[in-house]
């Protein structure tokens, strides 16, 4: 089906083989099942992200539990589609991910944002706190960038899901909360993210970042 759309496809049934392919080749997208013969698909994503492989990942799985979806986004997946699925929806989601990735590459190629002790380099997709580099999963980076790019504004969870994940998310908005917790843990006192209770999140002014982040 995907070849009929003129996409070039590599495939494998084994997680380890897929992991090796993902590290070697510069793919535009990885479509990943979770129930693999040799390893958990979640571990495939974790190892890709640990190796700084930012290739978008679309999970295609028969596991429909909301917690699985939240876990998938938490380890760095970009989308999650459950089986059985409509082939046209899969193609539409792939096109959406590819468009978004291409747009982000063009828009962020040379952009940087400095906020207090934070320096976020979009072209290199690097985050530094002072002189130390902080390793973020792709969606953690995208979420941080979205919040920093809208400094002073409160963004709702639904807005963040749509802007960062690229489509109207019909699942649990805890996905955003999970990523915010991970960002706060990794950024520590340099985290500028403030909870606006009952609404969403915002970025505190740089001079208030450390105090607000530590107490919210």
Short mmCIF file of C-alpha atoms in Angstrom, two decimals:
data_model
loop_
_atom_site.label_atom_id
_atom_site.label_comp_id
_atom_site.label_asym_id
_atom_site.label_seq_id
_atom_site.Cartn_x
_atom_site.Cartn_y
_atom_site.Cartn_z
CA UNK A 1 0.00 0.00 0.00
CA UNK A 2 2.76 2.43 0.90
CA UNK A 3 4.78 1.59 -2.19
CA UNK A 4 1.75 2.50 -4.28
CA UNK A 5 2.08 5.97 -2.76
CA UNK A 6 5.62 6.08 -4.24
CA UNK A 7 7.36 5.76 -0.89
CA UNK A 8 10.54 3.67 -0.71
CA UNK A 9 10.12 1.07 2.03
CA UNK A 10 12.48 -1.08 4.08
CA UNK A 11 10.87 -3.60 6.42
CA UNK A 12 11.78 -6.17 9.03
CA UNK A 13 9.90 -8.32 11.56
CA UNK A 14 12.57 -8.01 14.25
CA UNK A 15 13.10 -5.15 16.67
CA UNK A 16 16.89 -5.45 16.75
CA UNK A 17 17.07 -5.33 12.94
CA UNK A 18 14.77 -2.32 12.85
CA UNK A 19 16.87 -0.60 15.49
CA UNK A 20 20.02 -1.16 13.43
CA UNK A 21 18.33 0.15 10.27
CA UNK A 22 17.07 3.22 12.12
CA UNK A 23 20.57 4.02 13.33
CA UNK A 24 22.27 3.46 9.98
CA UNK A 25 19.89 5.10 7.51
CA UNK A 26 18.40 8.59 7.50
CA UNK A 27 14.73 7.64 7.17
CA UNK A 28 11.90 10.16 6.92
CA UNK A 29 9.66 8.00 9.12
CA UNK A 30 9.68 4.77 11.13
CA UNK A 31 6.43 2.79 11.47
CA UNK A 32 6.72 0.55 14.49
CA UNK A 33 4.70 -2.28 16.02
CA UNK A 34 4.99 -2.78 19.78
CA UNK A 35 4.61 -6.56 19.99
CA UNK A 36 7.81 -7.77 18.31
CA UNK A 37 9.29 -11.28 18.53
CA UNK A 38 12.58 -10.24 20.09
CA UNK A 39 11.97 -7.02 22.03
CA UNK A 40 9.36 -4.50 23.14
CA UNK A 41 8.70 -1.78 20.58
CA UNK A 42 8.91 0.80 23.37
CA UNK A 43 12.52 -0.23 23.90
CA UNK A 44 13.22 0.33 20.21
CA UNK A 45 12.09 3.95 20.57
CA UNK A 46 14.01 4.43 23.82
CA UNK A 47 17.24 3.22 22.23
CA UNK A 48 16.73 5.33 19.11
CA UNK A 49 16.19 8.47 21.18
CA UNK A 50 19.11 7.63 23.47
CA UNK A 51 21.25 7.46 20.33
CA UNK A 52 20.02 10.93 19.26
CA UNK A 53 18.05 9.47 16.36
CA UNK A 54 15.26 12.02 15.85
CA UNK A 55 13.47 10.21 13.00
CA UNK A 56 9.68 10.53 13.54
CA UNK A 57 8.08 7.30 14.81
CA UNK A 58 4.48 6.27 14.16
CA UNK A 59 3.37 3.40 16.40
CA UNK A 60 0.97 1.02 14.65
CA UNK A 61 -0.29 -1.42 17.27
CA UNK A 62 -3.18 -3.62 18.30
CA UNK A 63 -2.74 -2.39 21.89
CA UNK A 64 -5.51 0.16 22.39
CA UNK A 65 -5.15 0.99 26.09
CA UNK A 66 -4.89 4.72 26.80
CA UNK A 67 -1.89 4.09 29.08
CA UNK A 68 -0.02 2.47 26.19
CA UNK A 69 -0.59 5.55 24.06
CA UNK A 70 0.61 7.83 26.84
CA UNK A 71 3.66 5.61 27.35
CA UNK A 72 4.40 5.66 23.62
CA UNK A 73 4.36 9.44 23.48
CA UNK A 74 6.37 9.53 26.70
CA UNK A 75 9.27 7.56 25.21
CA UNK A 76 9.37 9.71 22.07
CA UNK A 77 6.75 8.49 19.56
CA UNK A 78 5.19 11.09 17.26
CA UNK A 79 1.87 9.37 16.56
CA UNK A 80 -0.08 6.26 17.59
CA UNK A 81 -2.61 4.43 15.41
CA UNK A 82 -4.42 1.31 16.60
CA UNK A 83 -5.33 -1.78 14.63
CA UNK A 84 -7.58 -2.37 12.81
CA UNK A 85 -7.05 0.88 10.95
CA UNK A 86 -8.33 2.57 7.81
CA UNK A 87 -5.50 2.54 5.24
CA UNK A 88 -6.44 6.05 4.12
CA UNK A 89 -6.07 7.30 7.68
CA UNK A 90 -2.61 5.76 7.91
CA UNK A 91 -1.56 7.47 4.67
CA UNK A 92 -3.02 10.77 5.88
CA UNK A 93 -1.14 10.56 9.17
CA UNK A 94 2.11 9.71 7.39
CA UNK A 95 1.69 12.71 5.09
CA UNK A 96 0.95 14.93 8.09
CA UNK A 97 4.08 13.79 9.92
CA UNK A 98 6.27 14.23 6.82
CA UNK A 99 4.88 17.72 6.10
CA UNK A 100 5.39 18.78 9.69
CA UNK A 101 8.93 17.42 9.81
CA UNK A 102 9.87 19.19 6.56
CA UNK A 103 8.37 22.47 7.76
CA UNK A 104 10.14 22.25 11.11
CA UNK A 105 13.48 21.62 9.40
CA UNK A 106 13.07 24.69 7.20
CA UNK A 107 11.77 26.98 9.92
CA UNK A 108 14.26 25.97 12.60
CA UNK A 109 17.39 25.49 10.56
CA UNK A 110 19.13 28.54 12.02
CA UNK A 111 16.93 29.58 14.96
CA UNK A 112 17.98 29.74 18.58
CA UNK A 113 16.17 30.87 21.71
CA UNK A 114 17.92 32.00 24.87
CA UNK A 115 15.86 32.18 28.06
CA UNK A 116 17.69 32.65 31.32
CA UNK A 117 20.25 29.85 31.60
CA UNK A 118 18.59 27.95 28.74
CA UNK A 119 19.90 28.00 25.19
CA UNK A 120 17.82 26.09 22.63
CA UNK A 121 19.36 25.57 19.19
CA UNK A 122 16.73 24.43 16.70
CA UNK A 123 19.12 23.65 13.87
CA UNK A 124 21.20 21.28 15.99
CA UNK A 125 18.18 20.36 18.15
CA UNK A 126 20.35 20.93 21.19
CA UNK A 127 19.44 22.27 24.61
CA UNK A 128 22.01 23.68 27.02
CA UNK A 129 21.73 24.80 30.60
CA UNK A 130 24.77 26.97 31.09
CA UNK A 131 27.64 24.92 29.65
CA UNK A 132 25.92 21.54 30.05
CA UNK A 133 23.98 19.86 27.25
CA UNK A 134 20.61 18.33 28.19
CA UNK A 135 19.40 15.29 26.25
CA UNK A 136 15.74 15.61 25.24
CA UNK A 137 13.47 13.25 23.31
CA UNK A 138 12.16 14.78 20.04
CA UNK A 139 8.70 15.59 21.40
CA UNK A 140 10.18 17.00 24.60
CA UNK A 141 12.29 19.33 22.47
CA UNK A 142 9.29 20.31 20.30
CA UNK A 143 7.15 21.01 23.36
CA UNK A 144 9.84 23.14 24.99
CA UNK A 145 10.34 25.08 21.75
CA UNK A 146 6.60 25.67 21.34
CA UNK A 147 6.30 27.05 24.85
CA UNK A 148 9.41 29.23 24.52
CA UNK A 149 8.29 30.46 21.12
CA UNK A 150 5.07 31.70 22.75
CA UNK A 151 6.60 33.24 25.85
CA UNK A 152 4.05 35.20 27.85
CA UNK A 153 1.08 33.27 26.49
CA UNK A 154 -0.83 30.50 28.21
CA UNK A 155 -1.23 27.45 25.95
CA UNK A 156 -3.91 24.91 26.74
CA UNK A 157 -3.20 21.20 26.66
CA UNK A 158 -5.36 20.85 23.55
CA UNK A 159 -3.43 23.63 21.80
CA UNK A 160 -0.12 22.00 22.67
CA UNK A 161 -1.31 18.60 21.48
CA UNK A 162 -2.41 20.06 18.16
CA UNK A 163 0.68 22.21 17.63
CA UNK A 164 3.33 19.76 18.80
CA UNK A 165 1.76 16.50 17.64
CA UNK A 166 0.33 18.07 14.51
CA UNK A 167 -3.28 16.91 14.60
CA UNK A 168 -6.33 17.04 16.84
CA UNK A 169 -5.55 14.44 19.46
CA UNK A 170 -8.56 12.42 20.59
CA UNK A 171 -6.87 10.60 23.44
CA UNK A 172 -5.83 11.56 26.94
CA UNK A 173 -4.38 15.05 27.46
CA UNK A 174 -2.10 13.51 30.11
CA UNK A 175 0.33 13.16 27.21
CA UNK A 176 1.24 16.84 27.65
CA UNK A 177 1.55 16.48 31.44
CA UNK A 178 3.89 13.50 31.04
CA UNK A 179 6.17 15.48 28.73
CA UNK A 180 6.13 18.54 30.99
CA UNK A 181 7.15 16.39 33.97
CA UNK A 182 10.01 14.94 31.95
CA UNK A 183 11.16 18.40 30.87
CA UNK A 184 11.10 19.70 34.44
CA UNK A 185 13.06 16.69 35.65
CA UNK A 186 15.71 17.06 32.95
CA UNK A 187 16.01 20.86 33.10
CA UNK A 188 15.92 21.04 36.89
CA UNK A 189 15.97 24.57 38.31
CA UNK A 190 16.40 25.98 34.79
CA UNK A 191 12.92 24.82 33.78
CA UNK A 192 10.84 27.87 32.82
CA UNK A 193 7.53 25.98 32.55
CA UNK A 194 4.75 27.14 34.87
CA UNK A 195 1.42 25.38 35.35
CA UNK A 196 -1.66 27.54 34.93
CA UNK A 197 -4.10 25.42 36.89
CA UNK A 198 -7.21 24.41 35.00
CA UNK A 199 -5.89 25.85 31.75
CA UNK A 200 -2.47 24.66 30.61
CA UNK A 201 1.14 25.88 30.70
CA UNK A 202 3.21 28.96 30.06
CA UNK A 203 6.83 30.09 30.23
CA UNK A 204 7.74 32.38 33.09
CA UNK A 205 9.83 35.50 32.44
CA UNK A 206 13.52 34.63 32.52
CA UNK A 207 14.20 36.47 35.75
CA UNK A 208 11.45 34.42 37.48
CA UNK A 209 12.17 31.06 35.88
CA UNK A 210 14.12 29.36 38.60
CA UNK A 211 11.81 30.33 41.46
CA UNK A 212 8.56 29.57 39.61
CA UNK A 213 9.77 26.29 38.16
CA UNK A 214 10.98 25.10 41.54
CA UNK A 215 7.67 25.85 43.27
CA UNK A 216 5.08 24.69 40.69
#
